[in-house]
Amino acid sequence: MENTEIARIFTEIADLLEIRGENPFRVRSYRNAGLIIEGLPVSLESIVERDESSLEDIPGIGKSIHEKIVEILKTGKCRFHQELLKEVSPGLLEVLKISGIGPKKVKLLADRLGIRSVDDLEKAAREHRLHELPGMGERSEQKILKAVEGYKTLRIASRRFRLSVAYPYARNYVEYLRAVPGTIDIEVAGSLRRWKDTIGDVDILVTCRKGADVMKRFIEYPDVREVVARGETKSTVILKVGLQVDLRVLDKKSFGAALQYFTGSKSHNIAVRDRARRMGLKVSEYGVFDERTGRRVAGEKEEDVYRAVGLEWMAPELRENRGEIEAAESGRLPVLVEERDIKGDLHVHTTESDGANTLEEMVEAAIERGYEYIAVTDHSKAVGIAHGLDEKRLLKQIEDIDRLNERLKDSGKRFRVLKGTEVDIRADGTLDLSPDILKRLDCVVAAVHSGFNMTGRKMTERIVKALGTGLVNILAHPTGRLIGTREPYEVDMEKVMSAAKKYGVFMELNSYPERLDLNDSYCMLARDKGILVSIATDSHGSLHLDHVIYGIHTARRGWLEKKDVLNTRPLSELLKLLRRS
DNA sequence: GCCGTTTTCGGCCCGACTGTTTTCAGTCG
């Protein structure tokens, strides 16, 4: 069973317990367990297989949750969860998702009005039966009705925005606010600053001589569809595209603390605050304070906040409570890969298959970026829709590239075009081009493009078989996910990576914004197994080369350093690494 | 339910905004 499925059960247990009015800390334990499991780089199944007792080495997983994990893996379900579901109607879990309704109101609605589902709730609101309840009035009723509508539309669309979608909206908003007279500091915080692959909302922080001015201008932004909340220090709007944006106005002396706090992640912050508490300090978005005297000890700079609690400053991408606090404490933080470390791109297309630019144009764009090399990896013939190349056309491209390299050399440019392909891995695990021609290439990228619905076991065998041919250099977009559109196919990534290690195959981190595949957790797994990662763009046009930043930041989220990344190597070293037996 | 630089018991992150309240509970991040 997949980790996400197990995580979902624990999150549901948390929700159900909360509706039942249980001890909030018990609730938090389950919720926390869900989050931790979600973020694990290895499957629980494989952990339990190897050494069951090591489960309790994972912080946040104790005896009780350990037992439940084992139970779920053995039986496919959890009795405790099932019993709760009998007691609390499952439809109430959906009611809980309506914005503005928390566990207390869910319980109230269920107990007093017999509400069991979102539809029940909508009906009750339309019949004006809600405002009789304690703590609810006319306005609550209207608000709930609106929230139900919002929920129903959101259920169709995806609830989170892809990083690459949210990013430009945030940037434009920031530029707009920067123009307000008196604005001193302005930063985007939140999951966007951590470069998470999907973004729930955008947090913008400002310091300004006159806070009211920037707040006013914030809600007047032309793209705003709705003002959800408006206060002196905090306001929330929803943009026309549905993206929520929060603005916080701060004092200069609290800016660093606020930046730290609103960058998150939530579990990182909880860990930082917990640590501070044990040191007799209190951390809030206004600063770090001595608990006894109330004296402020830090706040203006983010670095100072971390230093006050005995930690080195760490890159936002690391702040997921995945060991960064321990690393920062002992000065063992990774030196993360940076954009300037990247020497070339090992996955690009041209007009020969489904790219928008010619070979020459792609090369020119790569040279302009300051790269030393690119690998031209057009599709192979199985991918008919992309006009994939057969052996004959590929031979012709090989000759073209040889000639182009000659010309580059003659003109004194230190740049090499690598001959490559993105060869399709067929359903039976064979490759879509003959071994003879694959051996003539510098860089063979292999990928799955069809038959996504096979079982995990078959998919794993399929990919392992392809890697075992000894003809492949890089496994491209290893899980096949399209964020918000297509789930990753079922595959045992541990086994795939073990095979990759055995056969000398590298893993790709596809930087295409819809993919970001490998994701951050799998980057960690690759690093742990000692497999170099190729941060490649899969460019289908010269402008796509810029997508590399999304890949780099995802790699940073996976703790990758320059040495963990294949295409930080200079050409000569790269060629050695790509040599196949 | 988890956890341990004060602890195997007794804590557990912290503050803003909203709506309904005359001092606060619920929700959210």
PDB file of C-alpha atoms in Angstrom, chain A residues 132-381:
ATOM      1  CA  GLU A 132     -31.187  29.374  15.354  1.00  0.00           C
ATOM      2  CA  LEU A 133     -28.005  27.705  16.519  1.00  0.00           C
ATOM      3  CA  PRO A 134     -25.939  29.305  19.282  1.00  0.00           C
ATOM      4  CA  GLY A 135     -23.152  31.463  17.941  1.00  0.00           C
ATOM      5  CA  MET A 136     -24.652  31.597  14.469  1.00  0.00           C
ATOM      6  CA  GLY A 137     -26.552  34.473  12.953  1.00  0.00           C
ATOM      7  CA  GLU A 138     -27.790  35.758   9.614  1.00  0.00           C
ATOM      8  CA  ARG A 139     -24.306  36.450   8.383  1.00  0.00           C
ATOM      9  CA  SER A 140     -22.970  33.042   9.295  1.00  0.00           C
ATOM     10  CA  GLU A 141     -25.751  31.488   7.284  1.00  0.00           C
ATOM     11  CA  GLN A 142     -24.929  33.586   4.220  1.00  0.00           C
ATOM     12  CA  LYS A 143     -21.231  32.911   4.621  1.00  0.00           C
ATOM     13  CA  ILE A 144     -21.750  29.191   4.815  1.00  0.00           C
ATOM     14  CA  LEU A 145     -23.928  29.204   1.738  1.00  0.00           C
ATOM     15  CA  LYS A 146     -21.237  31.022  -0.158  1.00  0.00           C
ATOM     16  CA  ALA A 147     -18.554  28.688   1.136  1.00  0.00           C
ATOM     17  CA  VAL A 148     -20.579  25.656   0.038  1.00  0.00           C
ATOM     18  CA  GLU A 149     -20.761  27.074  -3.475  1.00  0.00           C
ATOM     19  CA  GLY A 150     -17.048  27.706  -3.424  1.00  0.00           C
ATOM     20  CA  TYR A 151     -16.423  24.192  -2.211  1.00  0.00           C
ATOM     21  CA  LYS A 152     -18.519  22.679  -4.971  1.00  0.00           C
ATOM     22  CA  THR A 153     -16.683  24.541  -7.720  1.00  0.00           C
ATOM     23  CA  LEU A 154     -13.312  23.795  -6.152  1.00  0.00           C
ATOM     24  CA  ARG A 155     -14.122  20.122  -5.966  1.00  0.00           C
ATOM     25  CA  ILE A 156     -14.130  20.109  -9.761  1.00  0.00           C
ATOM     26  CA  ALA A 157     -11.010  22.195 -10.255  1.00  0.00           C
ATOM     27  CA  SER A 158      -7.906  21.417  -8.266  1.00  0.00           C
ATOM     28  CA  ARG A 159      -7.571  23.022  -4.891  1.00  0.00           C
ATOM     29  CA  ARG A 160      -3.940  23.924  -5.141  1.00  0.00           C
ATOM     30  CA  PHE A 161      -2.089  25.824  -7.841  1.00  0.00           C
ATOM     31  CA  ARG A 162       0.994  24.616  -9.560  1.00  0.00           C
ATOM     32  CA  LEU A 163       4.117  26.439  -8.508  1.00  0.00           C
ATOM     33  CA  SER A 164       4.653  27.803 -11.994  1.00  0.00           C
ATOM     34  CA  VAL A 165       1.103  29.201 -12.058  1.00  0.00           C
ATOM     35  CA  ALA A 166       1.178  30.874  -8.649  1.00  0.00           C
ATOM     36  CA  TYR A 167       4.680  32.260  -9.132  1.00  0.00           C
ATOM     37  CA  PRO A 168       3.890  34.913 -11.794  1.00  0.00           C
ATOM     38  CA  TYR A 169       0.720  36.008  -9.999  1.00  0.00           C
ATOM     39  CA  ALA A 170       2.694  36.554  -6.826  1.00  0.00           C
ATOM     40  CA  ARG A 171       5.473  38.385  -8.642  1.00  0.00           C
ATOM     41  CA  ASN A 172       3.055  40.762 -10.338  1.00  0.00           C
ATOM     42  CA  TYR A 173       1.203  41.480  -7.102  1.00  0.00           C
ATOM     43  CA  VAL A 174       4.480  42.227  -5.366  1.00  0.00           C
ATOM     44  CA  GLU A 175       5.552  44.630  -8.113  1.00  0.00           C
ATOM     45  CA  TYR A 176       2.210  46.405  -7.813  1.00  0.00           C
ATOM     46  CA  LEU A 177       2.560  46.770  -4.025  1.00  0.00           C
ATOM     47  CA  ARG A 178       6.171  47.829  -4.258  1.00  0.00           C
ATOM     48  CA  ALA A 179       4.959  50.934  -6.051  1.00  0.00           C
ATOM     49  CA  VAL A 180       3.034  52.102  -2.964  1.00  0.00           C
ATOM     50  CA  PRO A 181       4.890  55.124  -1.548  1.00  0.00           C
ATOM     51  CA  GLY A 182       6.570  54.309   1.735  1.00  0.00           C
ATOM     52  CA  THR A 183       6.982  50.596   1.119  1.00  0.00           C
ATOM     53  CA  ILE A 184      10.271  49.537   2.667  1.00  0.00           C
ATOM     54  CA  ASP A 185      10.504  45.779   2.570  1.00  0.00           C
ATOM     55  CA  ILE A 186       8.380  43.331   0.650  1.00  0.00           C
ATOM     56  CA  GLU A 187       8.766  39.564   0.419  1.00  0.00           C
ATOM     57  CA  VAL A 188       6.758  36.551  -0.601  1.00  0.00           C
ATOM     58  CA  ALA A 189       6.720  33.921   2.148  1.00  0.00           C
ATOM     59  CA  GLY A 190       4.800  30.665   2.469  1.00  0.00           C
ATOM     60  CA  SER A 191       5.053  27.563   0.338  1.00  0.00           C
ATOM     61  CA  LEU A 192       6.042  29.691  -2.639  1.00  0.00           C
ATOM     62  CA  ARG A 193       9.229  30.756  -0.887  1.00  0.00           C
ATOM     63  CA  ARG A 194       9.845  27.100  -0.078  1.00  0.00           C
ATOM     64  CA  TRP A 195       9.249  26.282  -3.772  1.00  0.00           C
ATOM     65  CA  LYS A 196       6.717  23.582  -3.058  1.00  0.00           C
ATOM     66  CA  ASP A 197       5.392  21.962  -6.235  1.00  0.00           C
ATOM     67  CA  THR A 198       1.866  23.138  -5.472  1.00  0.00           C
ATOM     68  CA  ILE A 199       0.796  26.293  -3.687  1.00  0.00           C
ATOM     69  CA  GLY A 200      -2.307  26.654  -1.538  1.00  0.00           C
ATOM     70  CA  ASP A 201      -2.135  30.419  -1.117  1.00  0.00           C
ATOM     71  CA  VAL A 202       0.317  33.280  -1.455  1.00  0.00           C
ATOM     72  CA  ASP A 203       1.627  35.142   1.596  1.00  0.00           C
ATOM     73  CA  ILE A 204       3.069  38.598   1.086  1.00  0.00           C
ATOM     74  CA  LEU A 205       4.819  40.498   3.871  1.00  0.00           C
ATOM     75  CA  VAL A 206       5.517  44.221   3.871  1.00  0.00           C
ATOM     76  CA  THR A 207       6.927  46.885   6.074  1.00  0.00           C
ATOM     77  CA  CYS A 208       5.634  50.296   5.196  1.00  0.00           C
ATOM     78  CA  ARG A 209       5.701  53.743   6.729  1.00  0.00           C
ATOM     79  CA  LYS A 210       1.925  53.906   6.470  1.00  0.00           C
ATOM     80  CA  GLY A 211       0.435  50.435   6.768  1.00  0.00           C
ATOM     81  CA  ALA A 212      -3.079  51.600   5.971  1.00  0.00           C
ATOM     82  CA  ASP A 213      -1.973  52.774   2.512  1.00  0.00           C
ATOM     83  CA  VAL A 214      -0.547  49.456   1.449  1.00  0.00           C
ATOM     84  CA  MET A 215      -3.536  47.606   2.903  1.00  0.00           C
ATOM     85  CA  LYS A 216      -5.921  49.798   0.959  1.00  0.00           C
ATOM     86  CA  ARG A 217      -3.973  49.351  -2.229  1.00  0.00           C
ATOM     87  CA  PHE A 218      -3.808  45.617  -1.619  1.00  0.00           C
ATOM     88  CA  ILE A 219      -7.567  45.127  -1.695  1.00  0.00           C
ATOM     89  CA  GLU A 220      -7.933  47.481  -4.657  1.00  0.00           C
ATOM     90  CA  TYR A 221      -5.766  45.286  -6.876  1.00  0.00           C
ATOM     91  CA  PRO A 222      -7.650  44.913 -10.192  1.00  0.00           C
ATOM     92  CA  ASP A 223      -7.315  41.137 -10.211  1.00  0.00           C
ATOM     93  CA  VAL A 224      -9.169  40.730  -6.905  1.00  0.00           C
ATOM     94  CA  ARG A 225     -12.462  38.880  -7.058  1.00  0.00           C
ATOM     95  CA  GLU A 226     -13.317  38.974  -3.402  1.00  0.00           C
ATOM     96  CA  VAL A 227     -12.062  40.465  -0.152  1.00  0.00           C
ATOM     97  CA  VAL A 228     -12.321  37.724   2.446  1.00  0.00           C
ATOM     98  CA  ALA A 229     -10.915  39.558   5.450  1.00  0.00           C
ATOM     99  CA  ARG A 230      -9.679  43.039   6.066  1.00  0.00           C
ATOM    100  CA  GLY A 231      -7.816  44.120   9.178  1.00  0.00           C
ATOM    101  CA  GLU A 232      -5.091  46.528  10.192  1.00  0.00           C
ATOM    102  CA  THR A 233      -2.248  44.075   9.950  1.00  0.00           C
ATOM    103  CA  LYS A 234      -3.727  41.249   7.929  1.00  0.00           C
ATOM    104  CA  SER A 235      -6.014  41.022   4.928  1.00  0.00           C
ATOM    105  CA  THR A 236      -7.025  38.210   2.647  1.00  0.00           C
ATOM    106  CA  VAL A 237      -8.301  38.349  -0.937  1.00  0.00           C
ATOM    107  CA  ILE A 238      -9.177  35.839  -3.605  1.00  0.00           C
ATOM    108  CA  LEU A 239      -7.980  36.626  -7.123  1.00  0.00           C
ATOM    109  CA  LYS A 240     -10.153  36.043 -10.165  1.00  0.00           C
ATOM    110  CA  VAL A 241      -8.282  32.832 -10.936  1.00  0.00           C
ATOM    111  CA  GLY A 242      -9.225  31.557  -7.481  1.00  0.00           C
ATOM    112  CA  LEU A 243      -5.828  32.004  -5.866  1.00  0.00           C
ATOM    113  CA  GLN A 244      -5.918  33.238  -2.274  1.00  0.00           C
ATOM    114  CA  VAL A 245      -3.454  35.956  -1.301  1.00  0.00           C
ATOM    115  CA  ASP A 246      -2.738  37.126   2.251  1.00  0.00           C
ATOM    116  CA  LEU A 247      -0.999  40.372   3.095  1.00  0.00           C
ATOM    117  CA  ARG A 248       0.615  41.123   6.451  1.00  0.00           C
ATOM    118  CA  VAL A 249       1.831  44.562   7.394  1.00  0.00           C
ATOM    119  CA  LEU A 250       4.662  44.529   9.879  1.00  0.00           C
ATOM    120  CA  ASP A 251       6.995  46.624  11.955  1.00  0.00           C
ATOM    121  CA  LYS A 252      10.535  46.740  10.700  1.00  0.00           C
ATOM    122  CA  LYS A 253      11.730  45.199  13.929  1.00  0.00           C
ATOM    123  CA  SER A 254       9.524  42.129  13.434  1.00  0.00           C
ATOM    124  CA  PHE A 255      10.118  41.575   9.731  1.00  0.00           C
ATOM    125  CA  GLY A 256      12.630  38.749  10.118  1.00  0.00           C
ATOM    126  CA  ALA A 257      10.505  36.931  12.661  1.00  0.00           C
ATOM    127  CA  ALA A 258       7.453  37.279  10.463  1.00  0.00           C
ATOM    128  CA  LEU A 259       9.348  36.097   7.406  1.00  0.00           C
ATOM    129  CA  GLN A 260      10.527  33.075   9.345  1.00  0.00           C
ATOM    130  CA  TYR A 261       7.076  32.374  10.676  1.00  0.00           C
ATOM    131  CA  PHE A 262       5.091  32.821   7.478  1.00  0.00           C
ATOM    132  CA  THR A 263       7.587  30.906   5.384  1.00  0.00           C
ATOM    133  CA  GLY A 264       6.805  27.807   7.430  1.00  0.00           C
ATOM    134  CA  SER A 265       6.351  25.008   6.983  1.00  0.00           C
ATOM    135  CA  LYS A 266       3.936  24.568   9.780  1.00  0.00           C
ATOM    136  CA  SER A 267       5.694  21.527  11.160  1.00  0.00           C
ATOM    137  CA  HIS A 268       9.062  23.252  10.867  1.00  0.00           C
ATOM    138  CA  ASN A 269       7.714  26.167  12.894  1.00  0.00           C
ATOM    139  CA  ILE A 270       6.243  23.930  15.530  1.00  0.00           C
ATOM    140  CA  ALA A 271       9.614  22.263  15.919  1.00  0.00           C
ATOM    141  CA  VAL A 272      11.408  25.622  16.118  1.00  0.00           C
ATOM    142  CA  ARG A 273       8.990  26.964  18.704  1.00  0.00           C
ATOM    143  CA  ASP A 274       9.105  23.807  20.711  1.00  0.00           C
ATOM    144  CA  ARG A 275      12.863  24.066  20.763  1.00  0.00           C
ATOM    145  CA  ALA A 276      12.679  27.717  21.800  1.00  0.00           C
ATOM    146  CA  ARG A 277      10.279  26.896  24.596  1.00  0.00           C
ATOM    147  CA  ARG A 278      12.732  24.396  26.029  1.00  0.00           C
ATOM    148  CA  MET A 279      15.373  27.137  25.965  1.00  0.00           C
ATOM    149  CA  GLY A 280      13.121  29.497  27.902  1.00  0.00           C
ATOM    150  CA  LEU A 281      12.338  31.547  24.797  1.00  0.00           C
ATOM    151  CA  LYS A 282       9.112  32.353  23.023  1.00  0.00           C
ATOM    152  CA  VAL A 283       9.007  32.645  19.246  1.00  0.00           C
ATOM    153  CA  SER A 284       6.156  34.416  17.536  1.00  0.00           C
ATOM    154  CA  GLU A 285       5.791  36.309  14.281  1.00  0.00           C
ATOM    155  CA  TYR A 286       6.804  39.419  16.217  1.00  0.00           C
ATOM    156  CA  GLY A 287      10.123  38.189  17.433  1.00  0.00           C
ATOM    157  CA  VAL A 288      11.968  35.965  19.837  1.00  0.00           C
ATOM    158  CA  PHE A 289      11.350  36.858  23.465  1.00  0.00           C
ATOM    159  CA  ASP A 290      12.815  35.828  26.765  1.00  0.00           C
ATOM    160  CA  GLU A 291       9.943  34.063  28.466  1.00  0.00           C
ATOM    161  CA  ARG A 292      10.849  35.263  31.926  1.00  0.00           C
ATOM    162  CA  THR A 293      11.618  38.916  31.312  1.00  0.00           C
ATOM    163  CA  GLY A 294       9.594  39.399  28.145  1.00  0.00           C
ATOM    164  CA  ARG A 295      12.621  41.046  26.560  1.00  0.00           C
ATOM    165  CA  ARG A 296      12.963  40.810  22.783  1.00  0.00           C
ATOM    166  CA  VAL A 297      16.145  39.041  21.752  1.00  0.00           C
ATOM    167  CA  ALA A 298      15.664  38.874  17.964  1.00  0.00           C
ATOM    168  CA  GLY A 299      13.216  39.778  15.212  1.00  0.00           C
ATOM    169  CA  GLU A 300      14.525  42.136  12.566  1.00  0.00           C
ATOM    170  CA  LYS A 301      16.474  39.595  10.557  1.00  0.00           C
ATOM    171  CA  GLU A 302      15.576  35.994   9.884  1.00  0.00           C
ATOM    172  CA  GLU A 303      19.169  34.959  10.578  1.00  0.00           C
ATOM    173  CA  ASP A 304      18.914  36.456  14.066  1.00  0.00           C
ATOM    174  CA  VAL A 305      15.766  34.484  14.816  1.00  0.00           C
ATOM    175  CA  TYR A 306      17.484  31.222  14.019  1.00  0.00           C
ATOM    176  CA  ARG A 307      20.647  32.219  15.813  1.00  0.00           C
ATOM    177  CA  ALA A 308      18.633  33.079  18.941  1.00  0.00           C
ATOM    178  CA  VAL A 309      17.423  29.501  19.137  1.00  0.00           C
ATOM    179  CA  GLY A 310      20.880  28.108  18.436  1.00  0.00           C
ATOM    180  CA  LEU A 311      20.437  27.291  14.765  1.00  0.00           C
ATOM    181  CA  GLU A 312      22.179  28.270  11.578  1.00  0.00           C
ATOM    182  CA  TRP A 313      20.032  30.046   8.982  1.00  0.00           C
ATOM    183  CA  MET A 314      18.746  27.538   6.491  1.00  0.00           C
ATOM    184  CA  ALA A 315      17.355  27.795   2.979  1.00  0.00           C
ATOM    185  CA  PRO A 316      13.538  27.926   2.903  1.00  0.00           C
ATOM    186  CA  GLU A 317      13.427  24.797   0.720  1.00  0.00           C
ATOM    187  CA  LEU A 318      14.729  22.752   3.654  1.00  0.00           C
ATOM    188  CA  ARG A 319      12.082  23.838   6.132  1.00  0.00           C
ATOM    189  CA  GLU A 320       9.840  20.813   6.183  1.00  0.00           C
ATOM    190  CA  ASN A 321      10.914  19.297   9.500  1.00  0.00           C
ATOM    191  CA  ARG A 322      12.760  16.525   7.754  1.00  0.00           C
ATOM    192  CA  GLY A 323      15.926  16.736   9.804  1.00  0.00           C
ATOM    193  CA  GLU A 324      16.981  20.290   8.912  1.00  0.00           C
ATOM    194  CA  ILE A 325      16.745  21.455  12.507  1.00  0.00           C
ATOM    195  CA  GLU A 326      19.124  18.786  13.743  1.00  0.00           C
ATOM    196  CA  ALA A 327      21.433  19.563  10.823  1.00  0.00           C
ATOM    197  CA  ALA A 328      21.345  23.301  11.524  1.00  0.00           C
ATOM    198  CA  GLU A 329      22.062  22.666  15.169  1.00  0.00           C
ATOM    199  CA  SER A 330      25.223  20.723  14.460  1.00  0.00           C
ATOM    200  CA  GLY A 331      26.434  22.717  11.458  1.00  0.00           C
ATOM    201  CA  ARG A 332      25.748  19.880   9.038  1.00  0.00           C
ATOM    202  CA  LEU A 333      23.356  21.679   6.702  1.00  0.00           C
ATOM    203  CA  PRO A 334      23.777  20.680   3.070  1.00  0.00           C
ATOM    204  CA  VAL A 335      25.330  23.175   0.674  1.00  0.00           C
ATOM    205  CA  LEU A 336      22.481  23.124  -1.796  1.00  0.00           C
ATOM    206  CA  VAL A 337      22.869  23.082  -5.562  1.00  0.00           C
ATOM    207  CA  GLU A 338      22.439  26.482  -7.220  1.00  0.00           C
ATOM    208  CA  GLU A 339      21.485  27.699 -10.647  1.00  0.00           C
ATOM    209  CA  ARG A 340      25.059  28.708 -11.456  1.00  0.00           C
ATOM    210  CA  ASP A 341      26.243  25.120 -10.842  1.00  0.00           C
ATOM    211  CA  ILE A 342      24.292  23.793 -13.831  1.00  0.00           C
ATOM    212  CA  LYS A 343      26.528  23.216 -16.841  1.00  0.00           C
ATOM    213  CA  GLY A 344      24.016  21.939 -19.364  1.00  0.00           C
ATOM    214  CA  ASP A 345      20.681  20.362 -20.142  1.00  0.00           C
ATOM    215  CA  LEU A 346      20.322  16.648 -20.822  1.00  0.00           C
ATOM    216  CA  HIS A 347      16.785  16.480 -22.148  1.00  0.00           C
ATOM    217  CA  VAL A 348      15.582  18.778 -24.936  1.00  0.00           C
ATOM    218  CA  HIS A 349      13.440  18.366 -28.041  1.00  0.00           C
ATOM    219  CA  THR A 350      13.629  19.952 -31.459  1.00  0.00           C
ATOM    220  CA  THR A 351      11.283  20.370 -34.411  1.00  0.00           C
ATOM    221  CA  GLU A 352      12.456  16.936 -35.527  1.00  0.00           C
ATOM    222  CA  SER A 353       9.918  15.483 -33.036  1.00  0.00           C
ATOM    223  CA  ASP A 354       7.507  17.730 -31.129  1.00  0.00           C
ATOM    224  CA  GLY A 355       9.676  20.730 -30.244  1.00  0.00           C
ATOM    225  CA  ALA A 356       8.967  24.272 -31.371  1.00  0.00           C
ATOM    226  CA  ASN A 357      12.551  25.222 -32.239  1.00  0.00           C
ATOM    227  CA  THR A 358      15.155  23.736 -34.550  1.00  0.00           C
ATOM    228  CA  LEU A 359      18.327  22.021 -33.467  1.00  0.00           C
ATOM    229  CA  GLU A 360      20.325  25.168 -34.240  1.00  0.00           C
ATOM    230  CA  GLU A 361      17.926  27.406 -32.316  1.00  0.00           C
ATOM    231  CA  MET A 362      18.016  25.167 -29.250  1.00  0.00           C
ATOM    232  CA  VAL A 363      21.795  25.109 -29.335  1.00  0.00           C
ATOM    233  CA  GLU A 364      21.970  28.851 -29.673  1.00  0.00           C
ATOM    234  CA  ALA A 365      19.646  29.318 -26.679  1.00  0.00           C
ATOM    235  CA  ALA A 366      21.765  26.934 -24.606  1.00  0.00           C
ATOM    236  CA  ILE A 367      24.950  28.794 -25.518  1.00  0.00           C
ATOM    237  CA  GLU A 368      23.280  32.041 -24.547  1.00  0.00           C
ATOM    238  CA  ARG A 369      22.505  30.605 -21.137  1.00  0.00           C
ATOM    239  CA  GLY A 370      26.205  29.940 -20.700  1.00  0.00           C
ATOM    240  CA  TYR A 371      25.909  26.164 -20.889  1.00  0.00           C
ATOM    241  CA  GLU A 372      28.747  23.876 -21.969  1.00  0.00           C
ATOM    242  CA  TYR A 373      26.506  21.241 -23.516  1.00  0.00           C
ATOM    243  CA  ILE A 374      23.016  20.023 -24.254  1.00  0.00           C
ATOM    244  CA  ALA A 375      21.772  16.573 -25.142  1.00  0.00           C
ATOM    245  CA  VAL A 376      19.272  16.533 -27.984  1.00  0.00           C
ATOM    246  CA  THR A 377      16.766  13.888 -27.036  1.00  0.00           C
ATOM    247  CA  ASP A 378      13.877  13.766 -29.462  1.00  0.00           C
ATOM    248  CA  HIS A 379      11.193  11.136 -29.085  1.00  0.00           C
ATOM    249  CA  SER A 380      11.474   7.687 -30.619  1.00  0.00           C
ATOM    250  CA  LYS A 381       8.998   6.259 -33.122  1.00  0.00           C
TER     251      LYS A 381
END
